[in-house]
Amino acid sequence: NTISAQRADYLTQWVIDRRDNNGHQIELHLHMFNDMVFAAGVTPHGDNAWGWTTHDGYDVLVSGYSYDEMDTILDWSRVQFDAHGLGIPTMFRAGGWFADEGTLKVLQDNGFLADSSGRTAFSIGTNNAVSPWNLSATTQPYRPNIYDQNSSAYPLMNIWELPNNGGDSWAFSKDDMYNRYRANYAGGTADKMTVVTYLSHPDWFYEDKPKMDALLTDIERDLYSDDNGPVILATLEDVYLMWTSNL
């Protein structure tokens, strides 16, 4: 499917407005749509997918693309960001969370500071694709081992993993996501910096928004700005800067 130039410009300006007037962060998230991959100068993969109904590459695993293919796609992505006034991305999340050690390596070598594809174990789709991740709901930002993305043992990559440890509002209930918040912060005085990262989808907000509104209503009872607790709402860029400045 295609959208009009007018619609594309509207969506671009909406994203830019969120950045310029609402403090949001614009970074790179890729699903490997066939037309996008082809436009980047790479032959789309027809297999190695989790199994979805659209058959347009949406479900093809990011981790299924080689180092050289991803290198080309990332180069193309940066050009598109720059051409549309979106800045240069330095953080990444893979479609379906399917980033492996190879994906992290090519991101690192392309100057990306952090990835946020890490999460708890799961499988997805009609092909029952198994995630390369096996983190916990309380895993905090770390630099992955070069041979095992789920480990922070040496030797380490230079890129940081900022895990999606809070869950997502598509597959998780509001209570599921709140329980993950409480797994990381049980209440009272916080004696260390702790990060809980959530994922949501603006294009599915008819389902996601009520969950996120209810979740944030509960979490915001602990807001630092209201002198009620230690919670600070932050972008991943904020998290990266705060976390790395305390090393």
Short mmCIF file of C-alpha atoms in Angstrom, two decimals:
data_model
loop_
_atom_site.label_atom_id
_atom_site.label_comp_id
_atom_site.label_asym_id
_atom_site.label_seq_id
_atom_site.Cartn_x
_atom_site.Cartn_y
_atom_site.Cartn_z
CA ASN A 1 0.00 0.00 0.00
CA THR A 2 1.06 3.58 -0.59
CA ILE A 3 0.13 6.87 1.02
CA SER A 4 -0.10 10.27 -0.63
CA ALA A 5 2.71 12.81 -0.45
CA GLN A 6 0.35 15.05 1.54
CA ARG A 7 -0.27 12.31 4.10
CA ALA A 8 3.44 11.49 4.31
CA ASP A 9 4.24 15.15 4.96
CA TYR A 10 1.53 15.37 7.62
CA LEU A 11 2.91 12.34 9.47
CA THR A 12 6.48 13.66 9.24
CA GLN A 13 5.47 17.06 10.61
CA TRP A 14 3.47 15.38 13.39
CA VAL A 15 6.57 13.49 14.52
CA ILE A 16 8.72 16.62 14.31
CA ASP A 17 6.15 18.55 16.36
CA ARG A 18 6.24 15.88 19.07
CA ARG A 19 10.01 16.31 19.24
CA ASP A 20 10.11 20.11 19.10
CA ASN A 21 7.11 20.92 21.30
CA ASN A 22 6.55 17.89 23.51
CA GLY A 23 10.05 16.71 24.42
CA HIS A 24 9.80 13.43 22.53
CA GLN A 25 12.71 11.55 20.99
CA ILE A 26 12.89 10.32 17.38
CA GLU A 27 14.89 7.12 16.83
CA LEU A 28 14.97 4.18 14.41
CA HIS A 29 12.52 1.27 14.52
CA LEU A 30 12.50 -1.14 11.58
CA HIS A 31 10.10 -3.77 10.34
CA MET A 32 11.59 -5.26 7.20
CA PHE A 33 8.85 -4.35 4.72
CA ASN A 34 9.73 -5.60 1.24
CA ASP A 35 9.32 -2.21 -0.44
CA MET A 36 11.48 -0.48 2.17
CA VAL A 37 14.26 -3.07 1.95
CA PHE A 38 14.20 -2.86 -1.85
CA ALA A 39 14.33 0.95 -1.72
CA ALA A 40 17.41 0.67 0.49
CA GLY A 41 19.14 -1.35 -2.23
CA VAL A 42 18.84 -4.80 -0.63
CA THR A 43 17.02 -7.86 -1.92
CA PRO A 44 14.09 -8.57 0.43
CA HIS A 45 14.04 -11.90 2.23
CA GLY A 46 11.01 -14.04 1.52
CA ASP A 47 11.43 -16.44 4.41
CA ASN A 48 12.70 -16.41 8.00
CA ALA A 49 9.53 -14.73 9.28
CA TRP A 50 7.46 -15.21 12.41
CA GLY A 51 4.25 -15.65 10.40
CA TRP A 52 1.77 -12.83 9.81
CA THR A 53 -1.21 -12.19 7.55
CA THR A 54 0.09 -9.32 5.41
CA HIS A 55 2.90 -11.11 3.51
CA ASP A 56 4.65 -7.78 2.91
CA GLY A 57 7.82 -8.34 4.93
CA TYR A 58 6.42 -6.90 8.16
CA ASP A 59 7.18 -10.14 10.00
CA VAL A 60 10.56 -10.94 8.44
CA LEU A 61 13.16 -11.10 11.20
CA VAL A 62 15.58 -8.19 11.38
CA SER A 63 18.13 -10.71 12.65
CA GLY A 64 17.72 -12.66 9.41
CA TYR A 65 19.53 -9.96 7.44
CA SER A 66 23.31 -10.19 7.15
CA TYR A 67 25.82 -7.68 8.47
CA ASP A 68 26.37 -6.18 5.01
CA GLU A 69 22.63 -6.02 4.28
CA MET A 70 21.88 -4.29 7.57
CA ASP A 71 24.82 -1.94 7.03
CA THR A 72 23.25 -0.84 3.74
CA ILE A 73 19.77 -0.50 5.26
CA LEU A 74 21.09 1.58 8.16
CA ASP A 75 22.95 3.88 5.75
CA TRP A 76 19.73 4.36 3.78
CA SER A 77 17.76 4.97 6.98
CA ARG A 78 20.08 7.75 8.10
CA VAL A 79 19.72 9.45 4.70
CA GLN A 80 15.91 9.30 5.01
CA PHE A 81 16.00 10.74 8.53
CA ASP A 82 18.24 13.60 7.45
CA ALA A 83 16.23 14.35 4.30
CA HIS A 84 13.02 14.67 6.31
CA GLY A 85 14.42 16.80 9.12
CA LEU A 86 14.35 14.02 11.72
CA GLY A 87 17.98 14.25 12.80
CA ILE A 88 20.36 11.29 12.86
CA PRO A 89 19.20 8.24 14.83
CA THR A 90 21.50 6.84 17.51
CA MET A 91 19.12 4.35 19.13
CA PHE A 92 17.28 1.37 17.67
CA ARG A 93 14.51 -1.13 18.31
CA ALA A 94 13.98 -4.09 16.01
CA GLY A 95 10.57 -5.03 14.70
CA GLY A 96 9.24 -7.89 16.81
CA TRP A 97 12.30 -7.38 19.08
CA PHE A 98 14.28 -9.67 16.70
CA ALA A 99 17.79 -8.29 17.13
CA ASP A 100 20.64 -10.74 17.73
CA GLU A 101 24.38 -10.36 18.35
CA GLY A 102 24.92 -9.71 14.63
CA THR A 103 22.31 -6.96 14.63
CA LEU A 104 23.88 -5.33 17.68
CA LYS A 105 27.33 -5.53 16.09
CA VAL A 106 26.29 -3.71 12.92
CA LEU A 107 24.41 -1.12 14.97
CA GLN A 108 27.50 -0.55 17.10
CA ASP A 109 29.71 -0.23 14.04
CA ASN A 110 27.29 2.34 12.59
CA GLY A 111 27.62 4.59 15.61
CA PHE A 112 24.41 3.64 17.42
CA LEU A 113 24.70 4.26 21.15
CA ALA A 114 21.93 1.97 22.35
CA ASP A 115 19.40 -0.67 21.39
CA SER A 116 16.07 -1.32 23.12
CA SER A 117 15.03 -4.66 21.58
CA GLY A 118 15.92 -6.68 24.68
CA ARG A 119 13.08 -8.33 26.59
CA THR A 120 11.88 -11.44 28.35
CA ALA A 121 11.69 -14.73 26.42
CA PHE A 122 8.76 -15.33 24.08
CA SER A 123 7.72 -16.85 20.77
CA ILE A 124 5.41 -15.30 18.20
CA GLY A 125 3.39 -15.93 15.07
CA THR A 126 2.16 -18.91 13.12
CA ASN A 127 5.77 -20.00 12.65
CA ASN A 128 6.35 -19.85 16.41
CA ALA A 129 9.54 -17.83 15.97
CA VAL A 130 11.60 -17.92 19.17
CA SER A 131 13.05 -14.67 20.45
CA PRO A 132 16.84 -14.40 20.80
CA TRP A 133 16.29 -12.61 24.12
CA ASN A 134 16.01 -14.18 27.54
CA LEU A 135 16.18 -11.26 29.98
CA SER A 136 14.17 -10.74 33.16
CA ALA A 137 11.52 -8.14 33.95
CA THR A 138 14.07 -6.44 36.24
CA THR A 139 17.08 -6.43 33.88
CA GLN A 140 18.69 -2.98 33.89
CA PRO A 141 20.70 -1.24 31.12
CA TYR A 142 23.92 -3.08 30.29
CA ARG A 143 26.54 -3.59 27.61
CA PRO A 144 26.05 -7.04 26.03
CA ASN A 145 28.69 -9.70 25.78
CA ILE A 146 29.97 -9.94 22.18
CA TYR A 147 28.94 -13.61 21.96
CA ASP A 148 25.78 -13.58 24.12
CA GLN A 149 23.43 -10.62 23.99
CA ASN A 150 21.69 -11.77 27.18
CA SER A 151 24.90 -11.57 29.21
CA SER A 152 26.86 -8.62 30.61
CA ALA A 153 30.01 -10.66 31.17
CA TYR A 154 33.23 -9.63 29.44
CA PRO A 155 34.15 -9.20 26.60
CA LEU A 156 31.59 -6.49 25.96
CA MET A 157 30.20 -4.63 22.98
CA ASN A 158 30.37 -0.84 22.97
CA ILE A 159 26.63 -0.47 22.39
CA TRP A 160 24.24 -0.34 25.36
CA GLU A 161 21.12 -2.42 25.77
CA LEU A 162 18.17 -0.52 27.31
CA PRO A 163 15.74 -3.42 27.74
CA ASN A 164 12.00 -3.20 27.08
CA ASN A 165 11.53 -4.72 30.54
CA GLY A 166 8.12 -3.20 31.30
CA GLY A 167 6.31 -5.01 28.50
CA ASP A 168 4.15 -3.62 25.70
CA SER A 169 0.57 -2.43 25.51
CA TRP A 170 -0.30 -4.67 22.57
CA ALA A 171 0.36 -8.07 24.19
CA PHE A 172 0.29 -7.14 27.89
CA SER A 173 -2.61 -6.04 30.05
CA LYS A 174 -2.43 -2.86 32.09
CA ASP A 175 -2.06 -4.98 35.24
CA ASP A 176 0.77 -7.02 33.66
CA MET A 177 2.68 -3.83 32.91
CA TYR A 178 2.00 -2.37 36.34
CA ASN A 179 3.22 -5.57 38.00
CA ARG A 180 6.49 -5.17 36.12
CA TYR A 181 6.77 -1.64 37.43
CA ARG A 182 6.28 -2.94 40.98
CA ALA A 183 8.82 -5.72 40.39
CA ASN A 184 11.35 -2.93 39.80
CA TYR A 185 10.08 -0.53 42.47
CA ALA A 186 8.19 -1.93 45.45
CA GLY A 187 7.56 1.46 47.02
CA GLY A 188 9.18 3.66 49.63
CA THR A 189 12.61 5.22 49.23
CA ALA A 190 14.56 4.27 46.11
CA ASP A 191 18.21 3.63 46.94
CA LYS A 192 19.43 3.27 43.35
CA MET A 193 18.56 4.30 39.81
CA THR A 194 16.16 1.80 38.24
CA VAL A 195 14.72 1.91 34.73
CA VAL A 196 11.40 0.51 33.51
CA THR A 197 10.85 0.83 29.76
CA TYR A 198 7.46 0.42 28.06
CA LEU A 199 6.52 -0.02 24.42
CA SER A 200 3.34 1.21 22.78
CA HIS A 201 2.03 1.65 19.21
CA PRO A 202 0.45 4.94 18.08
CA ASP A 203 -1.12 3.17 15.09
CA TRP A 204 -2.94 0.79 17.45
CA PHE A 205 -3.93 3.39 20.01
CA TYR A 206 -7.58 2.38 19.85
CA GLU A 207 -6.41 -0.59 21.95
CA ASP A 208 -3.14 0.65 23.43
CA LYS A 209 -4.16 4.10 24.67
CA PRO A 210 -6.66 3.00 27.36
CA LYS A 211 -4.05 0.63 28.79
CA MET A 212 -1.33 3.26 28.78
CA ASP A 213 -3.59 5.94 30.28
CA ALA A 214 -4.57 3.60 33.14
CA LEU A 215 -0.97 2.45 33.64
CA LEU A 216 0.45 5.97 33.78
CA THR A 217 -2.33 7.11 36.11
CA ASP A 218 -1.17 4.49 38.61
CA ILE A 219 2.55 5.07 38.12
CA GLU A 220 2.20 8.86 38.36
CA ARG A 221 1.02 8.49 41.95
CA ASP A 222 4.76 8.08 42.68
CA LEU A 223 5.98 11.11 40.73
CA TYR A 224 9.04 12.92 42.02
CA SER A 225 7.76 16.22 40.58
CA ASP A 226 4.71 15.95 42.85
CA ASP A 227 6.89 15.06 45.85
CA ASN A 228 5.13 11.70 46.07
CA GLY A 229 7.97 9.34 45.20
CA PRO A 230 11.05 8.76 43.05
CA VAL A 231 9.47 8.35 39.59
CA ILE A 232 10.76 10.49 36.73
CA LEU A 233 9.26 10.08 33.24
CA ALA A 234 12.08 10.00 30.71
CA THR A 235 12.98 9.24 27.10
CA LEU A 236 15.54 6.58 26.29
CA GLU A 237 18.00 9.36 25.50
CA ASP A 238 17.49 10.65 29.05
CA VAL A 239 18.00 7.15 30.40
CA TYR A 240 21.19 6.63 28.41
CA LEU A 241 22.67 9.94 29.56
CA MET A 242 21.72 9.43 33.21
CA TRP A 243 22.87 5.82 33.30
CA THR A 244 26.22 6.31 31.57
CA SER A 245 27.01 9.48 33.53
CA ASN A 246 26.89 7.48 36.75
CA LEU A 247 29.49 4.90 35.70
#
